[in-house]
XYZ file of C-alpha atoms in Angstrom:
296
model
C -73.981 -5.392 2.709
C -73.794 -8.359 5.120
C -74.106 -7.584 8.791
C -70.911 -7.243 10.794
C -70.441 -8.469 14.342
C -68.597 -6.458 16.974
C -66.949 -9.609 18.361
C -63.626 -10.752 16.920
C -59.946 -11.566 17.437
C -56.795 -11.109 15.345
C -53.085 -11.791 15.806
C -50.310 -10.594 13.495
C -46.568 -11.177 13.877
C -43.721 -9.176 12.406
C -39.963 -8.752 12.519
C -37.381 -6.210 11.480
C -33.698 -7.006 11.803
C -33.264 -8.995 14.992
C -36.395 -7.619 16.691
C -39.718 -9.425 16.626
C -43.185 -8.342 17.697
C -46.797 -9.399 17.596
C -50.133 -7.640 17.816
C -53.204 -9.124 19.491
C -56.546 -7.399 18.878
C -59.838 -8.273 20.581
C -63.223 -6.603 20.294
C -66.640 -6.966 21.905
C -69.872 -5.016 21.599
C -70.033 -1.353 22.562
C -72.113 1.741 21.879
C -69.306 3.464 19.984
C -65.717 2.776 18.965
C -63.668 2.587 22.174
C -60.048 1.536 21.566
C -57.581 0.771 24.354
C -53.902 0.144 23.674
C -51.259 -1.666 25.704
C -47.941 -0.514 24.272
C -44.330 -0.990 25.439
C -42.411 2.021 26.682
C -41.416 4.353 23.882
C -44.421 3.718 21.629
C -46.807 6.318 23.048
C -46.121 8.693 20.146
C -47.617 6.316 17.572
C -50.913 5.769 19.410
C -52.802 8.524 17.503
C -51.812 6.858 14.222
C -52.995 3.503 15.534
C -56.375 4.966 16.518
C -56.802 6.517 13.091
C -55.923 3.216 11.426
C -58.426 1.309 13.554
C -61.176 3.810 12.674
C -60.638 2.977 8.984
C -61.708 -0.617 9.595
C -64.171 -0.493 12.519
C -67.160 1.689 13.360
C -68.270 0.370 16.759
C -67.057 -1.909 19.541
C -64.844 -2.015 22.615
C -61.422 -2.959 21.253
C -58.208 -3.892 23.022
C -54.904 -3.863 21.150
C -51.761 -5.287 22.753
C -48.241 -4.987 21.324
C -45.428 -7.283 22.503
C -41.855 -6.600 21.335
C -39.043 -9.150 21.684
C -35.454 -8.006 21.190
C -33.854 -11.029 22.868
C -32.532 -12.350 19.553
C -30.166 -9.391 19.242
C -26.611 -10.345 20.368
C -25.256 -8.446 23.339
C -22.444 -6.117 22.227
C -18.993 -6.834 23.728
C -15.948 -4.710 24.467
C -12.380 -5.357 25.623
C -11.675 -4.516 29.229
C -8.312 -2.804 28.654
C -7.328 -2.831 32.305
C -7.940 -6.571 32.568
C -6.069 -7.147 29.305
C -3.070 -5.135 30.615
C -2.930 -7.240 33.766
C -3.073 -10.476 31.736
C -0.329 -9.355 29.332
C 1.951 -8.337 32.199
C 1.396 -11.712 33.837
C 2.315 -13.469 30.579
C 5.532 -11.511 30.317
C 6.525 -12.483 33.877
C 5.709 -16.142 33.271
C 7.805 -16.268 30.100
C 10.774 -14.994 32.101
C 10.555 -17.982 34.402
C 9.045 -20.613 32.143
C 9.819 -21.485 28.564
C 6.531 -21.300 26.723
C 5.048 -20.404 23.401
C 3.450 -17.008 23.072
C -0.286 -17.292 23.816
C -2.737 -16.883 20.939
C -4.985 -13.779 20.922
C -8.185 -15.857 20.982
C -6.916 -17.608 24.096
C -6.263 -14.297 25.806
C -9.699 -12.945 24.855
C -11.293 -16.118 26.219
C -9.958 -15.372 29.692
C -12.631 -14.273 32.107
C -12.940 -10.504 32.429
C -11.031 -9.619 29.259
C -14.226 -9.430 27.211
C -17.310 -7.973 28.835
C -20.770 -6.828 27.814
C -20.848 -3.270 26.602
C -23.594 -0.823 27.273
C -26.254 -1.148 24.585
C -25.702 1.487 21.967
C -28.820 3.536 21.357
C -30.266 3.050 17.898
C -30.252 5.952 15.514
C -33.350 8.051 14.930
C -33.602 6.702 11.402
C -33.547 3.094 12.598
C -36.092 3.839 15.323
C -38.493 5.503 12.896
C -38.196 2.623 10.426
C -38.990 0.147 13.209
C -42.006 2.153 14.366
C -43.265 2.380 10.784
C -43.066 -1.383 10.387
C -44.974 -1.876 13.630
C -47.705 0.568 12.542
C -48.042 -1.137 9.146
C -48.441 -4.515 10.817
C -51.118 -3.000 13.074
C -53.053 -2.031 9.960
C -52.853 -5.665 8.844
C -54.133 -6.793 12.250
C -57.026 -4.289 12.146
C -57.998 -5.522 8.667
C -57.830 -9.121 9.899
C -60.034 -8.227 12.868
C -62.552 -6.604 10.508
C -62.640 -9.785 8.387
C -63.153 -11.921 11.491
C -66.027 -9.686 12.570
C -67.558 -9.916 9.096
C -67.425 -13.717 9.211
C -69.065 -13.694 12.624
C -71.616 -11.207 11.309
C -72.677 -13.601 8.539
C -73.514 -16.228 11.161
C -75.241 -13.584 13.266
C -77.422 -12.470 10.360
C -78.694 -16.028 9.905
C -79.819 -16.083 13.544
C -81.410 -12.629 13.327
C -83.387 -13.567 10.235
C -84.628 -16.689 12.027
C -85.817 -14.572 14.974
C -87.630 -12.185 12.622
C -89.259 -15.164 10.899
C -90.469 -16.366 14.297
C -91.850 -12.911 15.115
C -93.693 -12.943 11.790
C -95.151 -16.385 12.510
C -96.423 -15.268 15.898
C -97.823 -12.024 14.441
C -99.794 -14.031 11.905
C -101.002 -16.301 14.711
C -102.172 -13.250 16.654
C -103.980 -11.894 13.605
C -105.702 -15.264 13.111
C -106.671 -15.600 16.776
C -110.461 -15.748 17.312
C -110.142 -12.984 19.890
C -108.697 -10.634 17.248
C -111.523 -10.990 14.718
C -113.978 -8.155 14.130
C -116.923 -10.327 15.189
C -115.263 -11.237 18.485
C -114.472 -7.590 19.190
C -118.087 -6.551 18.440
C -119.451 -9.230 20.763
C -117.053 -8.231 23.523
C -117.810 -4.534 23.032
C -121.569 -5.130 23.167
C -121.202 -7.051 26.416
C -119.056 -4.296 27.941
C -121.547 -1.584 26.937
C -124.408 -3.608 28.392
C -122.500 -3.885 31.662
C -121.843 -0.167 31.574
C -125.524 0.655 31.060
C -126.672 -1.712 33.766
C -124.194 -0.152 36.189
C -125.372 3.409 35.470
C -128.615 4.268 33.687
C -127.937 8.001 33.914
C -125.160 8.108 31.317
C -125.683 10.712 28.640
C -125.516 9.741 24.989
C -122.274 11.696 24.609
C -120.635 10.030 27.617
C -121.828 6.624 26.402
C -120.269 7.278 23.000
C -116.960 8.247 24.639
C -116.916 5.127 26.797
C -117.803 2.952 23.815
C -114.973 4.470 21.754
C -112.536 3.887 24.602
C -113.608 0.276 24.994
C -113.355 -0.276 21.241
C -109.808 1.122 21.196
C -108.769 -1.129 24.066
C -110.282 -4.190 22.404
C -108.858 -3.687 18.896
C -105.393 -5.230 18.373
C -105.360 -4.836 14.598
C -103.335 -1.624 14.803
C -100.598 -3.380 16.828
C -100.569 -6.262 14.356
C -100.263 -3.841 11.433
C -97.333 -2.087 13.101
C -95.647 -5.403 13.890
C -95.904 -6.346 10.215
C -94.433 -2.970 9.254
C -91.503 -3.506 11.652
C -90.901 -6.980 10.205
C -90.678 -5.508 6.711
C -88.340 -2.782 7.954
C -86.052 -5.349 9.610
C -85.694 -7.202 6.324
C -84.985 -3.945 4.501
C -82.192 -3.266 6.982
C -80.729 -6.734 6.374
C -80.692 -6.020 2.645
C -79.327 -2.472 3.014
C -75.822 -1.103 2.581
C -75.499 0.968 5.782
C -74.374 0.014 9.280
C -77.347 -1.764 10.844
C -76.609 -2.097 14.572
C -78.183 1.088 15.933
C -81.213 0.897 13.617
C -81.890 -2.710 14.572
C -81.536 -1.828 18.253
C -84.151 0.923 17.889
C -86.402 -1.435 15.916
C -86.352 -4.044 18.686
C -87.612 -1.372 21.085
C -90.523 -0.711 18.716
C -91.207 -4.428 18.441
C -91.305 -4.711 22.206
C -93.651 -1.741 22.586
C -96.211 -3.285 20.227
C -95.924 -6.695 21.906
C -96.550 -5.126 25.325
C -99.647 -3.336 24.028
C -100.888 -6.519 22.387
C -100.578 -8.379 25.687
C -102.387 -5.632 27.595
C -105.281 -5.706 25.109
C -105.524 -9.495 24.888
C -108.998 -10.610 25.907
C -108.445 -14.348 26.058
C -105.780 -16.810 27.165
C -104.856 -17.826 23.615
C -103.980 -14.316 22.478
C -102.173 -13.635 25.761
C -100.044 -16.744 25.234
C -99.166 -15.616 21.710
C -98.236 -12.182 23.035
C -95.899 -13.674 25.642
C -94.229 -15.900 23.048
C -93.851 -12.828 20.885
C -92.108 -10.961 23.707
C -89.721 -13.898 24.167
C -88.843 -13.955 20.457
C -88.290 -10.178 20.470
C -86.047 -10.425 23.537
C -83.948 -13.098 21.807
C -83.679 -10.805 18.784
C -82.614 -7.896 20.995
C -79.850 -9.927 22.674
C -78.302 -10.811 19.311
C -78.723 -7.300 17.920
C -76.433 -5.986 20.694
C -73.514 -7.612 18.843
C -74.234 -6.001 15.457
C -71.895 -3.175 14.414
């Protein structure tokens, strides 16, 4: 399964009757799935359904979902102001007594200011409201699926970068293994010199104490164990890339293990060349860690 990023964006528009809306979803990296919704008044009841729908598509990430509803296309309902109409009709009757004129047309009367006025908006029925909410929730599911696809596309690019970082870590690990300071002969020479210094500093050391000191010096000088573990971590990283489970948390833990071995390698390095390789290794691991933070 390709890696999935936790960074993405999606926008979905919808309409029902004369109402329009659009969803905007954004996500960035996070330890778990943290969803925050910005909903217009009256939509609080559907938030649990929205959270459940988001959990079907996403496992981790800080997500923000914003819903904007536009009802401006709906015509304002009108009503006849009966009091104003009565006054107008009475005035017409009086005028026709004094002036010969044709009876006014109804549309002309209704066009007079104040005869028609905006009515209070009639509340929609429960059935209409539920149908509208259902359409909005369905479109949110489409937006969540679109966000998941966007994160998958970003994840494919991210995987390419992660593999390149692991390749670089492998190259540096091989360089450390091939370093003259890491060879068995170099470690024996260095150990012999350290034991000679130890004996010259104190001639009263017992055979047992000398053996303990020699073992300690040998452990500090030998970097082969760190190199072996680095190679094991490299193989594990590639297994994770090829796996079918969510990889973010496992890769994050693996980078900590990488870093631990690199630190030990640097502390054991006995020459400038191996120290330089160890520092380059720490840089490559840090670059890997930064990118891993975005993996779901």
